[in-house]
Structures are given as structure tokens and as C-alpha cells.
PDB file of C-alpha atoms and ligand atoms in Angstrom:
ATOM      1  CA  UNK A   1      -0.242  -0.154  -0.108  1.00  0.00           C
ATOM      2  CA  UNK A   2       1.126   3.183  -0.497  1.00  0.00           C
ATOM      3  CA  UNK A   3       2.697   4.805   2.155  1.00  0.00           C
ATOM      4  CA  UNK A   4       1.532   9.350   3.066  1.00  0.00           C
ATOM      5  CA  UNK A   5       3.706  12.104   3.219  1.00  0.00           C
ATOM      6  CA  UNK A   6       4.014  11.657   6.904  1.00  0.00           C
ATOM      7  CA  UNK A   7       5.099   8.871   7.017  1.00  0.00           C
ATOM      8  CA  UNK A   8       7.244   9.471   4.450  1.00  0.00           C
ATOM      9  CA  UNK A   9       8.780  12.521   6.533  1.00  0.00           C
ATOM     10  CA  UNK A  10       9.234  10.225   9.017  1.00  0.00           C
ATOM     11  CA  UNK A  11      11.358   7.745   6.549  1.00  0.00           C
ATOM     12  CA  UNK A  12      14.063  10.717   6.149  1.00  0.00           C
ATOM     13  CA  UNK A  13      14.167  11.952   9.882  1.00  0.00           C
ATOM     14  CA  UNK A  14      15.252   8.484  10.200  1.00  0.00           C
ATOM     15  CA  UNK A  15      17.477   8.073   6.987  1.00  0.00           C
ATOM     16  CA  UNK A  16      18.786  11.575   8.471  1.00  0.00           C
ATOM     17  CA  UNK A  17      19.057  12.477  11.421  1.00  0.00           C
ATOM     18  CA  UNK A  18      20.737  11.484  14.561  1.00  0.00           C
ATOM     19  CA  UNK A  19      19.016   9.693  17.588  1.00  0.00           C
ATOM     20  CA  UNK A  20      18.373  11.848  20.405  1.00  0.00           C
ATOM     21  CA  UNK A  21      20.076  15.674  18.763  1.00  0.00           C
ATOM     22  CA  UNK A  22      17.027  17.653  17.825  1.00  0.00           C
ATOM     23  CA  UNK A  23      18.184  19.655  15.895  1.00  0.00           C
ATOM     24  CA  UNK A  24      19.406  17.310  13.057  1.00  0.00           C
ATOM     25  CA  UNK A  25      15.825  16.119  13.215  1.00  0.00           C
ATOM     26  CA  UNK A  26      14.803  19.442  12.826  1.00  0.00           C
ATOM     27  CA  UNK A  27      17.483  20.178   9.467  1.00  0.00           C
ATOM     28  CA  UNK A  28      16.395  16.623   8.073  1.00  0.00           C
ATOM     29  CA  UNK A  29      12.414  17.541   7.718  1.00  0.00           C
ATOM     30  CA  UNK A  30      13.305  21.154   6.934  1.00  0.00           C
ATOM     31  CA  UNK A  31      15.486  19.595   3.825  1.00  0.00           C
ATOM     32  CA  UNK A  32      13.139  16.475   3.058  1.00  0.00           C
ATOM     33  CA  UNK A  33      10.383  19.512   2.441  1.00  0.00           C
ATOM     34  CA  UNK A  34      12.414  21.281   0.612  1.00  0.00           C
ATOM     35  CA  UNK A  35      14.038  18.646  -1.846  1.00  0.00           C
ATOM     36  CA  UNK A  36      11.521  16.116  -1.689  1.00  0.00           C
ATOM     37  CA  UNK A  37       7.999  17.282  -0.497  1.00  0.00           C
ATOM     38  CA  UNK A  38       6.742  20.048   1.353  1.00  0.00           C
ATOM     39  CA  UNK A  39       4.376  19.306   4.012  1.00  0.00           C
ATOM     40  CA  UNK A  40       3.119  22.230   6.686  1.00  0.00           C
ATOM     41  CA  UNK A  41       5.389  22.328   9.116  1.00  0.00           C
ATOM     42  CA  UNK A  42       6.386  25.825  10.114  1.00  0.00           C
ATOM     43  CA  UNK A  43       9.480  25.462   8.845  1.00  0.00           C
ATOM     44  CA  UNK A  44      13.568  26.722   8.977  1.00  0.00           C
ATOM     45  CA  UNK A  45      12.322  30.701   9.324  1.00  0.00           C
ATOM     46  CA  UNK A  46       9.262  31.222  11.480  1.00  0.00           C
ATOM     47  CA  UNK A  47      11.305  28.269  13.349  1.00  0.00           C
ATOM     48  CA  UNK A  48      13.491  31.031  14.267  1.00  0.00           C
ATOM     49  CA  UNK A  49      11.139  33.078  14.766  1.00  0.00           C
ATOM     50  CA  UNK A  50       9.569  30.489  16.781  1.00  0.00           C
ATOM     51  CA  UNK A  51      12.928  29.398  18.874  1.00  0.00           C
ATOM     52  CA  UNK A  52      13.283  33.720  19.667  1.00  0.00           C
ATOM     53  CA  UNK A  53       9.993  34.407  21.327  1.00  0.00           C
ATOM     54  CA  UNK A  54      11.088  30.509  23.389  1.00  0.00           C
ATOM     55  CA  UNK A  55      13.697  31.292  24.585  1.00  0.00           C
ATOM     56  CA  UNK A  56      12.402  35.169  25.248  1.00  0.00           C
ATOM     57  CA  UNK A  57       9.580  32.726  27.170  1.00  0.00           C
ATOM     58  CA  UNK A  58      11.570  30.486  28.643  1.00  0.00           C
ATOM     59  CA  UNK A  59       8.320  29.391  29.917  1.00  0.00           C
ATOM     60  CA  UNK A  60       7.427  25.909  32.580  1.00  0.00           C
ATOM     61  CA  UNK A  61       4.197  24.999  30.647  1.00  0.00           C
ATOM     62  CA  UNK A  62       3.379  25.743  26.924  1.00  0.00           C
ATOM     63  CA  UNK A  63       0.177  24.384  24.850  1.00  0.00           C
ATOM     64  CA  UNK A  64       0.613  23.305  21.346  1.00  0.00           C
ATOM     65  CA  UNK A  65      -2.551  23.658  19.109  1.00  0.00           C
ATOM     66  CA  UNK A  66      -1.327  21.536  16.342  1.00  0.00           C
ATOM     67  CA  UNK A  67       1.397  18.736  16.340  1.00  0.00           C
ATOM     68  CA  UNK A  68       1.226  17.622  12.652  1.00  0.00           C
ATOM     69  CA  UNK A  69       4.518  15.714  12.731  1.00  0.00           C
ATOM     70  CA  UNK A  70       6.256  17.215  15.922  1.00  0.00           C
ATOM     71  CA  UNK A  71       8.642  20.158  14.263  1.00  0.00           C
ATOM     72  CA  UNK A  72       7.429  22.570  15.570  1.00  0.00           C
ATOM     73  CA  UNK A  73       7.324  20.023  18.417  1.00  0.00           C
ATOM     74  CA  UNK A  74      10.716  18.992  18.489  1.00  0.00           C
ATOM     75  CA  UNK A  75      11.875  22.746  18.089  1.00  0.00           C
ATOM     76  CA  UNK A  76      10.095  24.146  21.464  1.00  0.00           C
ATOM     77  CA  UNK A  77      10.848  20.621  23.484  1.00  0.00           C
ATOM     78  CA  UNK A  78      14.710  21.805  22.888  1.00  0.00           C
ATOM     79  CA  UNK A  79      15.151  24.799  24.469  1.00  0.00           C
ATOM     80  CA  UNK A  80      12.810  24.538  27.303  1.00  0.00           C
ATOM     81  CA  UNK A  81      14.349  24.210  30.782  1.00  0.00           C
ATOM     82  CA  UNK A  82      14.796  21.109  33.202  1.00  0.00           C
ATOM     83  CA  UNK A  83      10.621  19.913  34.778  1.00  0.00           C
ATOM     84  CA  UNK A  84       9.428  22.130  31.930  1.00  0.00           C
ATOM     85  CA  UNK A  85       6.662  20.543  30.002  1.00  0.00           C
ATOM     86  CA  UNK A  86       5.046  21.156  26.637  1.00  0.00           C
ATOM     87  CA  UNK A  87       0.813  19.948  26.044  1.00  0.00           C
ATOM     88  CA  UNK A  88       0.863  19.325  22.124  1.00  0.00           C
ATOM     89  CA  UNK A  89      -2.228  18.475  20.861  1.00  0.00           C
ATOM     90  CA  UNK A  90      -3.568  16.986  17.939  1.00  0.00           C
ATOM     91  CA  UNK A  91      -6.414  16.111  16.084  1.00  0.00           C
ATOM     92  CA  UNK A  92      -5.534  13.395  12.844  1.00  0.00           C
ATOM     93  CA  UNK A  93      -4.667   9.872  15.017  1.00  0.00           C
ATOM     94  CA  UNK A  94      -2.389   8.842  12.386  1.00  0.00           C
ATOM     95  CA  UNK A  95      -0.784  12.647  12.581  1.00  0.00           C
ATOM     96  CA  UNK A  96      -0.222  11.846  15.822  1.00  0.00           C
ATOM     97  CA  UNK A  97       1.577   7.964  15.721  1.00  0.00           C
ATOM     98  CA  UNK A  98       4.303  10.152  13.314  1.00  0.00           C
ATOM     99  CA  UNK A  99       4.573  12.580  16.247  1.00  0.00           C
ATOM    100  CA  UNK A 100       4.897  10.634  18.658  1.00  0.00           C
ATOM    101  CA  UNK A 101       7.854   9.001  16.610  1.00  0.00           C
ATOM    102  CA  UNK A 102       9.522  12.002  15.320  1.00  0.00           C
ATOM    103  CA  UNK A 103       8.999  13.037  19.054  1.00  0.00           C
ATOM    104  CA  UNK A 104      11.091   9.637  20.452  1.00  0.00           C
ATOM    105  CA  UNK A 105      13.941  10.441  17.660  1.00  0.00           C
ATOM    106  CA  UNK A 106      14.790  13.004  18.671  1.00  0.00           C
ATOM    107  CA  UNK A 107      15.311  11.875  23.016  1.00  0.00           C
ATOM    108  CA  UNK A 108      12.336  14.696  23.323  1.00  0.00           C
ATOM    109  CA  UNK A 109       9.366  12.455  25.061  1.00  0.00           C
ATOM    110  CA  UNK A 110       9.902  13.145  28.934  1.00  0.00           C
ATOM    111  CA  UNK A 111       9.267  16.899  28.206  1.00  0.00           C
ATOM    112  CA  UNK A 112       6.575  16.049  26.042  1.00  0.00           C
ATOM    113  CA  UNK A 113       2.652  15.098  26.904  1.00  0.00           C
ATOM    114  CA  UNK A 114       1.193  14.550  22.863  1.00  0.00           C
ATOM    115  CA  UNK A 115      -2.963  13.593  22.874  1.00  0.00           C
ATOM    116  CA  UNK A 116      -4.500  12.566  20.307  1.00  0.00           C
ATOM    117  CA  UNK A 117      -8.411  14.734  20.261  1.00  0.00           C
ATOM    118  CA  UNK A 118      -9.967  18.508  19.446  1.00  0.00           C
ATOM    119  CA  UNK A 119      -9.071  20.891  21.526  1.00  0.00           C
ATOM    120  CA  UNK A 120     -12.692  21.678  22.272  1.00  0.00           C
ATOM    121  CA  UNK A 121     -12.450  18.787  24.046  1.00  0.00           C
ATOM    122  CA  UNK A 122      -9.342  18.547  25.753  1.00  0.00           C
ATOM    123  CA  UNK A 123      -8.761  22.742  26.813  1.00  0.00           C
ATOM    124  CA  UNK A 124     -11.780  22.342  29.761  1.00  0.00           C
ATOM    125  CA  UNK A 125      -9.757  19.228  31.293  1.00  0.00           C
ATOM    126  CA  UNK A 126      -6.267  20.167  31.335  1.00  0.00           C
ATOM    127  CA  UNK A 127      -6.279  20.951  34.874  1.00  0.00           C
ATOM    128  CA  UNK A 128      -7.533  18.388  35.725  1.00  0.00           C
ATOM    129  CA  UNK A 129      -5.780  15.784  33.679  1.00  0.00           C
ATOM    130  CA  UNK A 130      -2.667  17.828  33.485  1.00  0.00           C
ATOM    131  CA  UNK A 131      -2.706  20.232  36.485  1.00  0.00           C
ATOM    132  CA  UNK A 132      -1.408  22.856  34.239  1.00  0.00           C
ATOM    133  CA  UNK A 133      -3.212  26.217  36.372  1.00  0.00           C
ATOM    134  CA  UNK A 134      -2.226  28.403  33.518  1.00  0.00           C
ATOM    135  CA  UNK A 135      -0.029  28.189  30.625  1.00  0.00           C
ATOM    136  CA  UNK A 136       3.035  30.611  30.473  1.00  0.00           C
ATOM    137  CA  UNK A 137       3.549  30.038  26.778  1.00  0.00           C
ATOM    138  CA  UNK A 138       0.244  28.624  23.629  1.00  0.00           C
ATOM    139  CA  UNK A 139       1.435  28.020  19.842  1.00  0.00           C
ATOM    140  CA  UNK A 140      -1.605  28.216  17.769  1.00  0.00           C
ATOM    141  CA  UNK A 141      -0.377  26.034  14.624  1.00  0.00           C
ATOM    142  CA  UNK A 142      -4.411  24.227  13.911  1.00  0.00           C
ATOM    143  CA  UNK A 143      -7.481  24.845  12.532  1.00  0.00           C
ATOM    144  CA  UNK A 144      -7.250  27.624  10.709  1.00  0.00           C
ATOM    145  CA  UNK A 145     -10.950  28.489  12.360  1.00  0.00           C
ATOM    146  CA  UNK A 146     -10.510  27.441  16.035  1.00  0.00           C
ATOM    147  CA  UNK A 147      -7.474  29.964  16.835  1.00  0.00           C
ATOM    148  CA  UNK A 148     -10.500  32.164  17.894  1.00  0.00           C
ATOM    149  CA  UNK A 149     -12.846  29.867  19.340  1.00  0.00           C
ATOM    150  CA  UNK A 150      -9.899  28.592  21.623  1.00  0.00           C
ATOM    151  CA  UNK A 151      -8.267  31.334  22.844  1.00  0.00           C
ATOM    152  CA  UNK A 152     -11.837  32.800  24.212  1.00  0.00           C
ATOM    153  CA  UNK A 153     -11.886  29.245  25.960  1.00  0.00           C
ATOM    154  CA  UNK A 154      -8.797  29.269  27.128  1.00  0.00           C
ATOM    155  CA  UNK A 155      -9.536  32.228  28.940  1.00  0.00           C
ATOM    156  CA  UNK A 156     -13.222  31.185  30.191  1.00  0.00           C
ATOM    157  CA  UNK A 157     -11.598  28.496  31.809  1.00  0.00           C
ATOM    158  CA  UNK A 158      -8.364  30.491  33.470  1.00  0.00           C
ATOM    159  CA  UNK A 159      -5.740  28.647  31.005  1.00  0.00           C
ATOM    160  CA  UNK A 160      -4.068  32.700  30.931  1.00  0.00           C
ATOM    161  CA  UNK A 161      -2.536  34.773  33.257  1.00  0.00           C
ATOM    162  CA  UNK A 162      -1.287  38.364  33.145  1.00  0.00           C
ATOM    163  CA  UNK A 163       2.422  38.001  31.137  1.00  0.00           C
ATOM    164  CA  UNK A 164       0.592  34.956  29.711  1.00  0.00           C
ATOM    165  CA  UNK A 165       2.518  34.695  25.183  1.00  0.00           C
ATOM    166  CA  UNK A 166       0.052  33.788  22.328  1.00  0.00           C
ATOM    167  CA  UNK A 167       1.913  33.070  18.785  1.00  0.00           C
ATOM    168  CA  UNK A 168       0.385  32.493  16.674  1.00  0.00           C
ATOM    169  CA  UNK A 169       1.203  30.600  12.698  1.00  0.00           C
ATOM    170  CA  UNK A 170      -0.672  30.876   9.082  1.00  0.00           C
ATOM    171  CA  UNK A 171      -1.626  34.474  10.214  1.00  0.00           C
ATOM    172  CA  UNK A 172      -2.170  35.682   6.779  1.00  0.00           C
ATOM    173  CA  UNK A 173      -1.500  32.349   5.335  1.00  0.00           C
ATOM    174  CA  UNK A 174      -4.582  30.287   4.189  1.00  0.00           C
ATOM    175  CA  UNK A 175      -4.843  32.919   7.527  1.00  0.00           C
ATOM    176  CA  UNK A 176      -6.996  33.569  10.626  1.00  0.00           C
ATOM    177  CA  UNK A 177      -8.791  37.107   9.922  1.00  0.00           C
ATOM    178  CA  UNK A 178     -11.222  36.614  12.943  1.00  0.00           C
ATOM    179  CA  UNK A 179      -8.879  35.640  15.257  1.00  0.00           C
ATOM    180  CA  UNK A 180      -6.312  39.315  14.475  1.00  0.00           C
ATOM    181  CA  UNK A 181      -9.449  41.033  13.906  1.00  0.00           C
ATOM    182  CA  UNK A 182      -9.996  39.895  17.868  1.00  0.00           C
ATOM    183  CA  UNK A 183      -6.822  40.078  19.759  1.00  0.00           C
ATOM    184  CA  UNK A 184      -5.449  43.155  18.271  1.00  0.00           C
ATOM    185  CA  UNK A 185      -8.373  45.039  18.345  1.00  0.00           C
ATOM    186  CA  UNK A 186      -9.261  43.421  21.973  1.00  0.00           C
ATOM    187  CA  UNK A 187      -7.692  46.042  24.983  1.00  0.00           C
ATOM    188  CA  UNK A 188      -7.145  42.217  26.621  1.00  0.00           C
ATOM    189  CA  UNK A 189      -3.965  41.845  24.066  1.00  0.00           C
ATOM    190  CA  UNK A 190      -0.869  43.452  22.934  1.00  0.00           C
ATOM    191  CA  UNK A 191       0.097  42.223  19.282  1.00  0.00           C
ATOM    192  CA  UNK A 192       2.927  42.495  17.221  1.00  0.00           C
ATOM    193  CA  UNK A 193       3.221  40.963  13.514  1.00  0.00           C
ATOM    194  CA  UNK A 194       6.364  38.923  12.734  1.00  0.00           C
ATOM    195  CA  UNK A 195       6.619  39.298   8.566  1.00  0.00           C
ATOM    196  CA  UNK A 196       7.902  36.134   7.269  1.00  0.00           C
ATOM    197  CA  UNK A 197       7.269  33.480   5.002  1.00  0.00           C
ATOM    198  CA  UNK A 198       5.052  30.172   4.006  1.00  0.00           C
ATOM    199  CA  UNK A 199       7.523  27.684   5.019  1.00  0.00           C
ATOM    200  CA  UNK A 200       9.482  26.337   1.977  1.00  0.00           C
ATOM    201  CA  UNK A 201       7.422  29.374  -0.228  1.00  0.00           C
ATOM    202  CA  UNK A 202       8.427  32.756  -1.218  1.00  0.00           C
ATOM    203  CA  UNK A 203       4.347  33.648  -0.182  1.00  0.00           C
ATOM    204  CA  UNK A 204       3.845  35.824   2.497  1.00  0.00           C
ATOM    205  CA  UNK A 205       2.708  34.863   6.051  1.00  0.00           C
ATOM    206  CA  UNK A 206       3.534  35.393   9.215  1.00  0.00           C
ATOM    207  CA  UNK A 207       3.351  34.924  13.107  1.00  0.00           C
ATOM    208  CA  UNK A 208       1.350  37.238  15.371  1.00  0.00           C
ATOM    209  CA  UNK A 209       2.714  37.561  18.918  1.00  0.00           C
ATOM    210  CA  UNK A 210      -0.347  39.087  21.380  1.00  0.00           C
ATOM    211  CA  UNK A 211       0.505  38.832  25.108  1.00  0.00           C
ATOM    212  CA  UNK A 212      -2.865  38.490  27.468  1.00  0.00           C
ATOM    213  CA  UNK A 213      -2.765  41.239  29.519  1.00  0.00           C
ATOM    214  CA  UNK A 214      -5.019  40.385  31.924  1.00  0.00           C
TER     215      UNK A 214
HETATM  216  O1  75Z B   1      -3.815  23.353   8.448  1.00  0.00           O
HETATM  217  C1  75Z B   1      -3.226  23.877   8.976  1.00  0.00           C
HETATM  218  N1  75Z B   1      -2.440  23.245  10.221  1.00  0.00           N
HETATM  219  C2  75Z B   1      -3.229  22.524  10.612  1.00  0.00           C
HETATM  220  C3  75Z B   1      -3.346  20.736  11.267  1.00  0.00           C
HETATM  221  C4  75Z B   1      -3.511  20.540  12.058  1.00  0.00           C
HETATM  222  N2  75Z B   1      -2.441  19.101  12.929  1.00  0.00           N
HETATM  223  N3  75Z B   1      -3.639  18.645  14.009  1.00  0.00           N
HETATM  224  C5  75Z B   1      -5.327  19.801  13.923  1.00  0.00           C
HETATM  225  C6  75Z B   1      -5.674  20.181  15.142  1.00  0.00           C
HETATM  226  C7  75Z B   1      -5.547  19.428  16.430  1.00  0.00           C
HETATM  227  C8  75Z B   1      -6.857  20.350  17.333  1.00  0.00           C
HETATM  228  C9  75Z B   1      -7.830  20.227  17.004  1.00  0.00           C
HETATM  229  N4  75Z B   1      -8.565  20.421  17.635  1.00  0.00           N
HETATM  230  C10 75Z B   1      -9.462  20.526  16.576  1.00  0.00           C
HETATM  231  N5  75Z B   1      -8.909  20.687  15.639  1.00  0.00           N
HETATM  232  C11 75Z B   1      -7.998  20.815  15.642  1.00  0.00           C
HETATM  233  C12 75Z B   1      -7.303  20.485  14.456  1.00  0.00           C
HETATM  234  N6  75Z B   1      -4.936  20.417  13.058  1.00  0.00           N
HETATM  235  C13 75Z B   1      -1.853  24.276   7.452  1.00  0.00           C
HETATM  236  C14 75Z B   1      -2.017  24.814   6.755  1.00  0.00           C
HETATM  237  C15 75Z B   1      -1.272  25.435   5.928  1.00  0.00           C
HETATM  238  C16 75Z B   1      -0.874  25.616   4.372  1.00  0.00           C
HETATM  239  C17 75Z B   1      -0.879  26.558   3.979  1.00  0.00           C
HETATM  240  C18 75Z B   1      -1.002  26.739   2.517  1.00  0.00           C
HETATM  241  C19 75Z B   1      -1.676  25.705   2.028  1.00  0.00           C
HETATM  242  F1  75Z B   1      -1.527  25.933   0.153  1.00  0.00           F
HETATM  243  C20 75Z B   1      -2.240  24.512   2.397  1.00  0.00           C
HETATM  244  C21 75Z B   1      -1.904  24.193   3.787  1.00  0.00           C
HETATM  245  C22 75Z B   1       0.024  25.926   6.605  1.00  0.00           C
HETATM  246  C23 75Z B   1       0.345  25.981   7.735  1.00  0.00           C
HETATM  247  O2  75Z B   1       1.132  26.200   8.902  1.00  0.00           O
HETATM  248  C24 75Z B   1      -0.623  24.825   8.998  1.00  0.00           C
HETATM  249  O3  75Z B   1       0.148  24.425   9.798  1.00  0.00           O
HETATM  250 MG1   MG B   2       1.083  26.025  10.236  1.00  0.00          MG
END
């Protein structure tokens, strides 16, 4: 039977990356996506912006919405201080199965909780299931029409504190117009746009960084 793109991406990691070396896993995926097949990872250019925000925030608790193959999960987890926790949510079981193996190849499974399920179901359960009171950083990279409802849900569930950072991928392409309007006009957020490009292309895209003001 035919392999899927995520399976071929995993194959490239197992072939070209060194076990336990997150940077080599990231590099192997970027090389695969540039030379073989495009895939919807945040990519190297936006990935550098992600790295700088993670390093600046130095978060103890991170929520990632939209794991896909685990590329950004590996980038984030490799920068976390010891004992920090990254919870990543993936809706598609096939993507989740690949992501687990990519994260394991990078040797980061102890820092990552990968949950299979819908954000709307799991966000209200974060505190009781994982003992997380608030998130220091949230990386939004899942279905683009879920960014706004899930942000409102996180507010309602008290998962954001004064100073929590939301970093959203794809605010231009594919685009998240309702989310952008919300975080840019709400007095409860201070937002900043980091102009970049859609992963592995010349198409404009960018990340929106929003600080929750409480
Ligand atoms: O759809 C995207 N990403 C979403 C994957 C996902 N992986 N997991 C989920 C999830 C996880 C929990 C959920 N709970 C409820 N819905 C959920 C959806 N969603 C995406 C698409 C593009 C893209 C750009 C241009 C094109 F021509 C085609 C495609 C680029 C990107 O950077 C993306 O991130
Ligand atoms: Mg994305």
C-alpha cells in the first residue's frame, strides 16, 4: 500500500537525523520539505522566530495546538528548561502516530505530552488532567477556524495569566482573520506581527505574538 507524506517525512528523519539530536531532526525535516515534498511544518524561517520567542519567554508550561508531525514540538521542547512541560494536541491519529516517533527520535519524549483529540474537548480538562494552572506560552498551529474560539475558551477556563504569550502561525496564509481582528482590537491583548513567509515558499505569511494583559 502507498505510504503517506507524514510516513515519508518520518523515514527521512530516521535515515538522516541522529537519534537524540533535536537539531538534526529539524534539519532533516526541512531538507525533506525543500528537496522532496512540501509539508505544513512551521519551517526554518518562521521556526527561527518561534525559537526566539520560546527562548525569551523561557516557559515552564507550553500548550501547542496542532502537532502535525512534531516539527515545532521538537523545536520548542529542545529549548525548554529542565522540568518544563509541553502539552501538544493533535486531532488526527495518523499525524499523532508519526509525531510520537519524530519526538522519540529527537529524544524529547520526557518533555512532551502528546494528546490525541479535539482542542474544544481538551482545553477545559487541562487543569484536572495535567495539573496545569496557566500556560506561559501557547503556540497556535491547528485548524485556522479554531484559533479564535479556542483562545476565548482558554480565557474562560482561566488558562491564561497576566503575561501569557500566544504565538499564532499562518495568520496570513492560510489566514486567521477573525483571530487577528480579535487580538489586535481587544484591550486585553498587546499584539505584534512578525512578517515572514509560508514554510519553504516565497508566499507571505507571518506569526502574531500576543501578550495577555489579564
Ligand atoms: O492546516 C494547517 N495546520 C493544521 C494541521 C493540524 N494538525 N492538527 C490539527 C488540529 C489539532 C487539534 C484540533 N482540535 C480541533 N481541531 C484540531 C485540529 N490541525 C496548516 C496549513 C497550511 C497550508 C498553507 C497553504 C496551503 F496551500 C495549504 C496548507 C500551512 C500551515 O502552516 C498549517 O499549519
Ligand atoms: Mg502552520
